[in-house]
PDB file of C-alpha atoms and ligand atoms in Angstrom:
ATOM      1  CA  MET A   1     115.134 106.187  95.940  1.00 83.00           C
ATOM      2  CA  ARG A   2     115.365 103.938  93.168  1.00 93.00           C
ATOM      3  CA  LYS A   3     111.482 103.083  92.116  1.00 95.00           C
ATOM      4  CA  GLU A   4     113.170  99.141  91.487  1.00 97.00           C
ATOM      5  CA  GLN A   5     114.386  99.415  95.171  1.00 98.00           C
ATOM      6  CA  ILE A   6     110.964 100.751  96.052  1.00 98.00           C
ATOM      7  CA  ILE A   7     109.639  97.497  95.489  1.00 98.00           C
ATOM      8  CA  GLU A   8     111.953  95.145  96.202  1.00 98.00           C
ATOM      9  CA  ASN A   9     111.668  96.311 100.047  1.00 98.00           C
ATOM     10  CA  LEU A  10     107.817  96.437  99.612  1.00 98.00           C
ATOM     11  CA  ASN A  11     108.015  93.063  98.436  1.00 98.00           C
ATOM     12  CA  HIS A  12     110.348  92.103 100.784  1.00 98.00           C
ATOM     13  CA  VAL A  13     107.747  93.691 104.116  1.00 98.00           C
ATOM     14  CA  ARG A  14     105.432  91.807 102.167  1.00 98.00           C
ATOM     15  CA  GLU A  15     106.866  88.039 102.361  1.00 98.00           C
ATOM     16  CA  ARG A  16     106.939  89.176 106.716  1.00 98.00           C
ATOM     17  CA  ILE A  17     104.207  89.984 107.470  1.00 98.00           C
ATOM     18  CA  VAL A  18     102.531  86.807 104.963  1.00 98.00           C
ATOM     19  CA  THR A  19     105.398  84.616 106.859  1.00 98.00           C
ATOM     20  CA  SER A  20     103.959  86.384 110.160  1.00 98.00           C
ATOM     21  CA  CYS A  21     100.518  85.169 110.105  1.00 98.00           C
ATOM     22  CA  HIS A  22     101.069  81.586 108.371  1.00 98.00           C
ATOM     23  CA  ALA A  23     103.184  81.648 112.128  1.00 98.00           C
ATOM     24  CA  ASN A  24     100.717  82.129 114.051  1.00 98.00           C
ATOM     25  CA  GLN A  25      97.669  80.693 112.357  1.00 98.00           C
ATOM     26  CA  ARG A  26      96.611  84.564 111.214  1.00 98.00           C
ATOM     27  CA  ASP A  27      94.916  85.553 107.859  1.00 98.00           C
ATOM     28  CA  VAL A  28      96.407  87.270 105.159  1.00 98.00           C
ATOM     29  CA  ALA A  29      94.264  89.267 104.512  1.00 98.00           C
ATOM     30  CA  SER A  30      93.732  90.620 108.431  1.00 98.00           C
ATOM     31  CA  VAL A  31      96.897  92.392 108.283  1.00 98.00           C
ATOM     32  CA  THR A  32      96.969  95.647 106.139  1.00 98.00           C
ATOM     33  CA  LEU A  33     100.392  97.268 105.456  1.00 99.00           C
ATOM     34  CA  LEU A  34     100.401 101.002 106.205  1.00 99.00           C
ATOM     35  CA  ALA A  35     103.540 102.244 104.168  1.00 98.00           C
ATOM     36  CA  VAL A  36     104.773 105.236 106.204  1.00 98.00           C
ATOM     37  CA  SER A  37     105.739 107.626 104.030  1.00 98.00           C
ATOM     38  CA  LYS A  38     107.079 110.849 105.986  1.00 98.00           C
ATOM     39  CA  THR A  39     109.438 113.301 104.302  1.00 97.00           C
ATOM     40  CA  ARG A  40     109.918 110.841 100.879  1.00 97.00           C
ATOM     41  CA  PRO A  41     108.592 112.939  97.829  1.00 97.00           C
ATOM     42  CA  ALA A  42     105.475 112.215  95.690  1.00 98.00           C
ATOM     43  CA  GLY A  43     107.984 110.096  93.137  1.00 98.00           C
ATOM     44  CA  ASP A  44     108.926 107.836  96.352  1.00 98.00           C
ATOM     45  CA  LEU A  45     104.983 107.092  97.207  1.00 98.00           C
ATOM     46  CA  ARG A  46     104.356 106.747  93.035  1.00 98.00           C
ATOM     47  CA  ALA A  47     105.885 103.954  92.879  1.00 98.00           C
ATOM     48  CA  ALA A  48     104.582 102.060  95.368  1.00 98.00           C
ATOM     49  CA  TYR A  49     101.617 102.530  94.243  1.00 98.00           C
ATOM     50  CA  GLU A  50     102.486 101.118  90.989  1.00 98.00           C
ATOM     51  CA  ALA A  51     103.581  97.929  92.562  1.00 98.00           C
ATOM     52  CA  GLY A  52      99.895  97.869  94.523  1.00 98.00           C
ATOM     53  CA  GLN A  53     100.365  99.303  97.709  1.00 98.00           C
ATOM     54  CA  ARG A  54      97.113 102.081  98.223  1.00 98.00           C
ATOM     55  CA  ASP A  55      97.638 102.946 102.151  1.00 99.00           C
ATOM     56  CA  PHE A  56      99.673 106.143 103.325  1.00 98.00           C
ATOM     57  CA  GLY A  57     100.169 107.255 106.448  1.00 98.00           C
ATOM     58  CA  GLU A  58     101.518 110.704 106.651  1.00 98.00           C
ATOM     59  CA  ASN A  59     102.943 113.050 109.910  1.00 98.00           C
ATOM     60  CA  TYR A  60     103.371 116.323 108.867  1.00 98.00           C
ATOM     61  CA  LEU A  61      99.963 117.987 108.075  1.00 98.00           C
ATOM     62  CA  GLN A  62     101.514 120.483 105.389  1.00 98.00           C
ATOM     63  CA  GLU A  63     103.677 117.951 104.005  1.00 98.00           C
ATOM     64  CA  ALA A  64     100.812 115.403 103.440  1.00 98.00           C
ATOM     65  CA  LEU A  65      98.509 117.951 101.360  1.00 98.00           C
ATOM     66  CA  GLN A  66     101.671 118.596  99.348  1.00 98.00           C
ATOM     67  CA  LYS A  67     101.842 115.093  98.190  1.00 98.00           C
ATOM     68  CA  GLN A  68      97.376 114.557  98.060  1.00 98.00           C
ATOM     69  CA  ASP A  69      97.191 117.073  95.669  1.00 98.00           C
ATOM     70  CA  GLN A  70     100.621 115.720  93.373  1.00 98.00           C
ATOM     71  CA  MET A  71      98.382 113.014  94.021  1.00 98.00           C
ATOM     72  CA  GLN A  72      95.467 113.378  92.856  1.00 97.00           C
ATOM     73  CA  ASP A  73      95.131 111.356  89.509  1.00 98.00           C
ATOM     74  CA  LEU A  74      95.994 108.097  91.239  1.00 98.00           C
ATOM     75  CA  PRO A  75      92.891 106.919  92.890  1.00 98.00           C
ATOM     76  CA  GLY A  76      91.303 104.933  95.249  1.00 98.00           C
ATOM     77  CA  ILE A  77      94.309 105.827  97.897  1.00 98.00           C
ATOM     78  CA  ARG A  78      93.477 105.633 101.495  1.00 98.00           C
ATOM     79  CA  TRP A  79      95.951 108.762 103.455  1.00 98.00           C
ATOM     80  CA  HIS A  80      95.915 108.214 106.650  1.00 99.00           C
ATOM     81  CA  PHE A  81      97.376 110.434 109.839  1.00 99.00           C
ATOM     82  CA  ILE A  82     100.100 109.717 112.139  1.00 98.00           C
ATOM     83  CA  GLY A  83     101.678 112.431 113.631  1.00 98.00           C
ATOM     84  CA  ALA A  84     100.488 114.323 116.215  1.00 97.00           C
ATOM     85  CA  LEU A  85      97.855 116.375 115.558  1.00 98.00           C
ATOM     86  CA  GLN A  86      96.804 119.982 117.050  1.00 97.00           C
ATOM     87  CA  SER A  87      93.307 121.062 117.674  1.00 96.00           C
ATOM     88  CA  ASN A  88      94.044 123.830 115.421  1.00 96.00           C
ATOM     89  CA  LYS A  89      95.106 122.111 112.413  1.00 98.00           C
ATOM     90  CA  SER A  90      91.801 119.201 112.808  1.00 98.00           C
ATOM     91  CA  ARG A  91      90.077 120.685 109.351  1.00 98.00           C
ATOM     92  CA  ALA A  92      92.273 119.698 107.196  1.00 98.00           C
ATOM     93  CA  VAL A  93      92.436 115.761 108.238  1.00 98.00           C
ATOM     94  CA  ALA A  94      88.862 115.830 108.702  1.00 98.00           C
ATOM     95  CA  GLU A  95      88.628 117.074 106.048  1.00 98.00           C
ATOM     96  CA  ARG A  96      90.849 114.844 103.397  1.00 98.00           C
ATOM     97  CA  PHE A  97      91.525 112.093 104.741  1.00 98.00           C
ATOM     98  CA  ASP A  98      90.247 108.666 106.304  1.00 98.00           C
ATOM     99  CA  TRP A  99      91.804 107.630 108.419  1.00 99.00           C
ATOM    100  CA  LEU A 100      94.065 109.288 111.981  1.00 99.00           C
ATOM    101  CA  HIS A 101      95.509 107.289 114.328  1.00 98.00           C
ATOM    102  CA  THR A 102      96.025 109.693 117.092  1.00 98.00           C
ATOM    103  CA  VAL A 103      94.015 110.575 118.507  1.00 98.00           C
ATOM    104  CA  ASP A 104      94.207 111.154 122.088  1.00 98.00           C
ATOM    105  CA  ARG A 105      91.566 113.896 123.547  1.00 98.00           C
ATOM    106  CA  LEU A 106      87.951 114.911 123.611  1.00 98.00           C
ATOM    107  CA  LYS A 107      88.943 118.069 122.515  1.00 98.00           C
ATOM    108  CA  LEU A 108      90.530 117.284 119.248  1.00 98.00           C
ATOM    109  CA  ALA A 109      87.655 114.440 118.408  1.00 98.00           C
ATOM    110  CA  ARG A 110      85.342 116.231 118.909  1.00 98.00           C
ATOM    111  CA  ARG A 111      86.161 118.851 116.055  1.00 98.00           C
ATOM    112  CA  LEU A 112      87.043 116.455 113.352  1.00 98.00           C
ATOM    113  CA  SER A 113      83.741 115.388 114.343  1.00 98.00           C
ATOM    114  CA  GLU A 114      82.246 118.770 113.843  1.00 98.00           C
ATOM    115  CA  GLN A 115      84.686 119.579 111.061  1.00 98.00           C
ATOM    116  CA  ARG A 116      84.524 115.968 108.817  1.00 98.00           C
ATOM    117  CA  PRO A 117      82.282 117.195 105.446  1.00 98.00           C
ATOM    118  CA  ALA A 118      78.076 115.772 105.088  1.00 96.00           C
ATOM    119  CA  GLY A 119      78.084 112.799 101.884  1.00 95.00           C
ATOM    120  CA  MET A 120      81.547 111.931 103.031  1.00 97.00           C
ATOM    121  CA  ALA A 121      81.846 108.323 105.403  1.00 98.00           C
ATOM    122  CA  PRO A 122      82.164 109.360 108.610  1.00 98.00           C
ATOM    123  CA  LEU A 123      86.138 109.442 109.395  1.00 98.00           C
ATOM    124  CA  ASN A 124      87.474 105.840 110.390  1.00 99.00           C
ATOM    125  CA  VAL A 125      90.120 106.905 114.047  1.00 99.00           C
ATOM    126  CA  CYS A 126      91.934 105.064 116.640  1.00 99.00           C
ATOM    127  CA  LEU A 127      92.960 106.093 119.570  1.00 98.00           C
ATOM    128  CA  GLN A 128      96.535 106.534 120.526  1.00 98.00           C
ATOM    129  CA  VAL A 129      97.345 104.696 123.880  1.00 98.00           C
ATOM    130  CA  ASN A 130     100.987 105.609 125.776  1.00 98.00           C
ATOM    131  CA  ILE A 131     101.215 102.017 126.397  1.00 97.00           C
ATOM    132  CA  ASP A 132     104.069 101.466 128.910  1.00 97.00           C
ATOM    133  CA  GLY A 133     103.764 104.928 130.016  1.00 95.00           C
ATOM    134  CA  GLU A 134     106.254 106.642 128.622  1.00 96.00           C
ATOM    135  CA  ALA A 135     106.903 111.043 130.207  1.00 93.00           C
ATOM    136  CA  THR A 136     107.621 111.612 126.328  1.00 92.00           C
ATOM    137  CA  LYS A 137     105.171 110.052 124.466  1.00 93.00           C
ATOM    138  CA  SER A 138     101.839 111.534 123.440  1.00 94.00           C
ATOM    139  CA  GLY A 139      98.944 109.206 124.395  1.00 98.00           C
ATOM    140  CA  VAL A 140      95.864 108.123 126.457  1.00 98.00           C
ATOM    141  CA  LEU A 141      97.342 106.312 129.377  1.00 98.00           C
ATOM    142  CA  ALA A 142      95.749 102.871 130.293  1.00 97.00           C
ATOM    143  CA  ALA A 143      93.215 103.606 132.762  1.00 97.00           C
ATOM    144  CA  GLU A 144      91.736 107.190 130.703  1.00 98.00           C
ATOM    145  CA  LEU A 145      91.082 105.346 127.986  1.00 98.00           C
ATOM    146  CA  PRO A 146      87.203 104.025 128.545  1.00 98.00           C
ATOM    147  CA  GLU A 147      86.129 107.031 129.508  1.00 98.00           C
ATOM    148  CA  LEU A 148      87.520 108.532 126.317  1.00 98.00           C
ATOM    149  CA  ALA A 149      86.647 105.748 124.460  1.00 98.00           C
ATOM    150  CA  ARG A 150      82.939 106.114 125.815  1.00 98.00           C
ATOM    151  CA  GLN A 151      82.299 109.871 124.468  1.00 98.00           C
ATOM    152  CA  VAL A 152      84.923 109.382 120.785  1.00 98.00           C
ATOM    153  CA  ALA A 153      82.600 106.553 120.272  1.00 98.00           C
ATOM    154  CA  ALA A 154      78.866 108.607 120.998  1.00 98.00           C
ATOM    155  CA  LEU A 155      80.473 111.461 117.954  1.00 98.00           C
ATOM    156  CA  PRO A 156      78.615 111.307 115.056  1.00 98.00           C
ATOM    157  CA  ASN A 157      80.682 111.852 111.853  1.00 98.00           C
ATOM    158  CA  LEU A 158      83.938 109.456 113.024  1.00 98.00           C
ATOM    159  CA  ALA A 159      84.020 106.175 113.627  1.00 98.00           C
ATOM    160  CA  LEU A 160      85.436 104.724 116.384  1.00 98.00           C
ATOM    161  CA  ARG A 161      88.173 101.585 114.443  1.00 99.00           C
ATOM    162  CA  GLY A 162      90.607 100.759 117.319  1.00 98.00           C
ATOM    163  CA  LEU A 163      93.167 101.430 119.058  1.00 98.00           C
ATOM    164  CA  MET A 164      97.191 102.198 118.126  1.00 98.00           C
ATOM    165  CA  ALA A 165     100.252 102.470 120.280  1.00 98.00           C
ATOM    166  CA  ILE A 166     104.037 103.037 119.246  1.00 98.00           C
ATOM    167  CA  PRO A 167     105.599  99.984 122.421  1.00 97.00           C
ATOM    168  CA  ALA A 168     108.948 101.268 124.133  1.00 96.00           C
ATOM    169  CA  PRO A 169     111.680  99.461 122.417  1.00 92.00           C
ATOM    170  CA  ARG A 170     112.488  95.464 124.466  1.00 92.00           C
ATOM    171  CA  THR A 171     114.694  92.858 123.775  1.00 93.00           C
ATOM    172  CA  GLU A 172     113.040  90.228 125.346  1.00 95.00           C
ATOM    173  CA  ASP A 173     109.291  89.110 125.461  1.00 96.00           C
ATOM    174  CA  ARG A 174     109.114  91.711 121.969  1.00 96.00           C
ATOM    175  CA  ALA A 175     105.265  91.219 121.855  1.00 97.00           C
ATOM    176  CA  GLU A 176     104.013  91.739 125.577  1.00 98.00           C
ATOM    177  CA  PRO A 177     103.281  95.235 125.910  1.00 98.00           C
ATOM    178  CA  HIS A 178     101.790  94.665 122.626  1.00 98.00           C
ATOM    179  CA  ARG A 179      99.439  91.953 124.318  1.00 98.00           C
ATOM    180  CA  ARG A 180      98.500  94.274 126.891  1.00 98.00           C
ATOM    181  CA  LEU A 181      96.763  96.403 123.741  1.00 98.00           C
ATOM    182  CA  THR A 182      94.841  94.113 121.869  1.00 98.00           C
ATOM    183  CA  GLN A 183      93.985  92.733 125.592  1.00 98.00           C
ATOM    184  CA  LEU A 184      92.584  96.968 126.026  1.00 98.00           C
ATOM    185  CA  LEU A 185      90.835  96.617 122.471  1.00 98.00           C
ATOM    186  CA  GLU A 186      89.231  93.399 124.111  1.00 98.00           C
ATOM    187  CA  ALA A 187      87.769  94.613 126.696  1.00 98.00           C
ATOM    188  CA  LEU A 188      86.916  98.081 124.756  1.00 98.00           C
ATOM    189  CA  ARG A 189      85.138  96.193 122.399  1.00 98.00           C
ATOM    190  CA  SER A 190      83.086  94.242 125.280  1.00 98.00           C
ATOM    191  CA  GLN A 191      82.492  97.876 127.191  1.00 98.00           C
ATOM    192  CA  LEU A 192      81.161  99.138 123.907  1.00 98.00           C
ATOM    193  CA  PRO A 193      79.375  96.149 121.706  1.00 97.00           C
ATOM    194  CA  GLU A 194      78.111  99.037 119.405  1.00 97.00           C
ATOM    195  CA  ALA A 195      81.313 100.686 117.852  1.00 98.00           C
ATOM    196  CA  PRO A 196      82.887  99.768 115.108  1.00 98.00           C
ATOM    197  CA  LEU A 197      86.011  98.450 116.824  1.00 98.00           C
ATOM    198  CA  ASP A 198      88.333  96.664 114.152  1.00 98.00           C
ATOM    199  CA  THR A 199      91.845  97.870 114.069  1.00 98.00           C
ATOM    200  CA  LEU A 200      94.635  97.700 116.101  1.00 98.00           C
ATOM    201  CA  SER A 201      97.662  99.983 114.372  1.00 98.00           C
ATOM    202  CA  MET A 202     100.790  98.008 116.016  1.00 98.00           C
ATOM    203  CA  GLY A 203     103.772  97.506 114.415  1.00 98.00           C
ATOM    204  CA  MET A 204     106.744  98.830 112.732  1.00 98.00           C
ATOM    205  CA  SER A 205     109.035  97.966 111.268  1.00 98.00           C
ATOM    206  CA  GLY A 206     111.804  96.985 114.174  1.00 97.00           C
ATOM    207  CA  ASP A 207     108.847  94.561 115.646  1.00 97.00           C
ATOM    208  CA  LEU A 208     106.129  94.910 112.781  1.00 98.00           C
ATOM    209  CA  GLU A 209     106.727  90.301 113.801  1.00 98.00           C
ATOM    210  CA  ALA A 210     106.161  90.754 117.071  1.00 98.00           C
ATOM    211  CA  ALA A 211     103.084  93.440 116.788  1.00 98.00           C
ATOM    212  CA  ILE A 212     101.139  90.772 113.956  1.00 98.00           C
ATOM    213  CA  GLU A 213     101.842  87.541 116.772  1.00 98.00           C
ATOM    214  CA  ALA A 214     100.213  89.601 119.507  1.00 98.00           C
ATOM    215  CA  GLY A 215      97.213  90.816 116.592  1.00 98.00           C
ATOM    216  CA  SER A 216      98.023  94.133 115.046  1.00 98.00           C
ATOM    217  CA  THR A 217      95.700  94.502 111.616  1.00 98.00           C
ATOM    218  CA  VAL A 218      97.728  97.559 110.597  1.00 99.00           C
ATOM    219  CA  VAL A 219     101.816  98.140 110.301  1.00 99.00           C
ATOM    220  CA  ARG A 220     102.956 100.935 109.644  1.00 98.00           C
ATOM    221  CA  VAL A 221     106.218 100.502 107.914  1.00 98.00           C
ATOM    222  CA  GLY A 222     108.448 102.680 106.925  1.00 98.00           C
ATOM    223  CA  THR A 223     112.500 102.857 106.962  1.00 98.00           C
ATOM    224  CA  ASP A 224     112.045  99.502 105.422  1.00 98.00           C
ATOM    225  CA  ILE A 225     110.172 100.456 102.585  1.00 98.00           C
ATOM    226  CA  PHE A 226     111.371 103.753 101.320  1.00 98.00           C
ATOM    227  CA  GLY A 227     114.575 103.736 103.867  1.00 97.00           C
ATOM    228  CA  ALA A 228     116.457 105.546 106.524  1.00 96.00           C
ATOM    229  CA  ARG A 229     115.434 109.766 107.104  1.00 94.00           C
ATOM    230  CA  ASP A 230     117.979 111.938 107.774  1.00 84.00           C
TER     231      ASP A 230
HETATM  232  C1  PLP B 301     107.130 107.176 111.908  1.00 74.03           C
HETATM  233  C2  PLP B 301     106.529 106.114 111.984  1.00 74.03           C
HETATM  234  C3  PLP B 301     106.558 104.955 111.435  1.00 74.03           C
HETATM  235  C4  PLP B 301     107.469 104.309 110.633  1.00 74.03           C
HETATM  236  O1  PLP B 301     108.541 103.997 111.452  1.00 74.03           O
HETATM  237  P1  PLP B 301     109.471 103.038 110.578  1.00 74.03           P
HETATM  238  O2  PLP B 301     110.134 102.522 111.428  1.00 74.03           O
HETATM  239  O3  PLP B 301     110.289 104.069 109.365  1.00 74.03           O
HETATM  240  O4  PLP B 301     108.747 101.740 110.754  1.00 74.03           O
HETATM  241  C5  PLP B 301     105.123 104.499 112.103  1.00 74.03           C
HETATM  242  N1  PLP B 301     104.403 104.878 112.863  1.00 74.03           N
HETATM  243  C6  PLP B 301     104.761 106.478 113.257  1.00 74.03           C
HETATM  244  C7  PLP B 301     103.725 106.572 114.359  1.00 74.03           C
HETATM  245  C8  PLP B 301     105.499 106.614 112.939  1.00 74.03           C
HETATM  246  O5  PLP B 301     106.377 108.239 113.241  1.00 74.03           O
END
């Protein structure tokens, strides 16, 4: 996509975030825009970077690592892995990412903690919750969340930052699943007062406003910045 178009789209998404924050009496600085750049060439990410974007979300490991190599000259990027991650591919995420949004099982979390290099800050993780209990979606069910959270919070080289979800689309009361995720995070905070639970990763191009209304702190936007994917 043309660089000018990406910048225009990015500014439009930023305006939507500001408008939603104001409508809900929220501080604009409390919401981080994560630019979801899966399938996009490094040049598109570069255009967003030049316009001040620093958080990038990737879904496919090989593709992400390639772009990281191509963008090594750009300081200050925070790389987020937001795709499904097989346990046998955990090492590259432990070594080269700042965040992982899709932890849904203890085995994966243990490996990541063991593989996080000494001298790096703990890997920031969110637990992915299957908030609508959909058979086709990954994520832990709400009933299993407290136990998994307790175990992940105890791992030395991970920082358990919060929860992530991809709610099923709905036409009425669009923020309802997002509010349930917010409540799950609040319950975890009282259960695990020592954990740095400050993150709700929810909201994409289609449900950004509903997510901010319900308390999202990270919106993950792809299409509305980089255009429709094939
Ligand atoms: C692709 C993707 C997004 C971005 O979705 P858009 O609808 O393109 O904004 C957000 N989160 C996850 C987990 C994704 O896989």
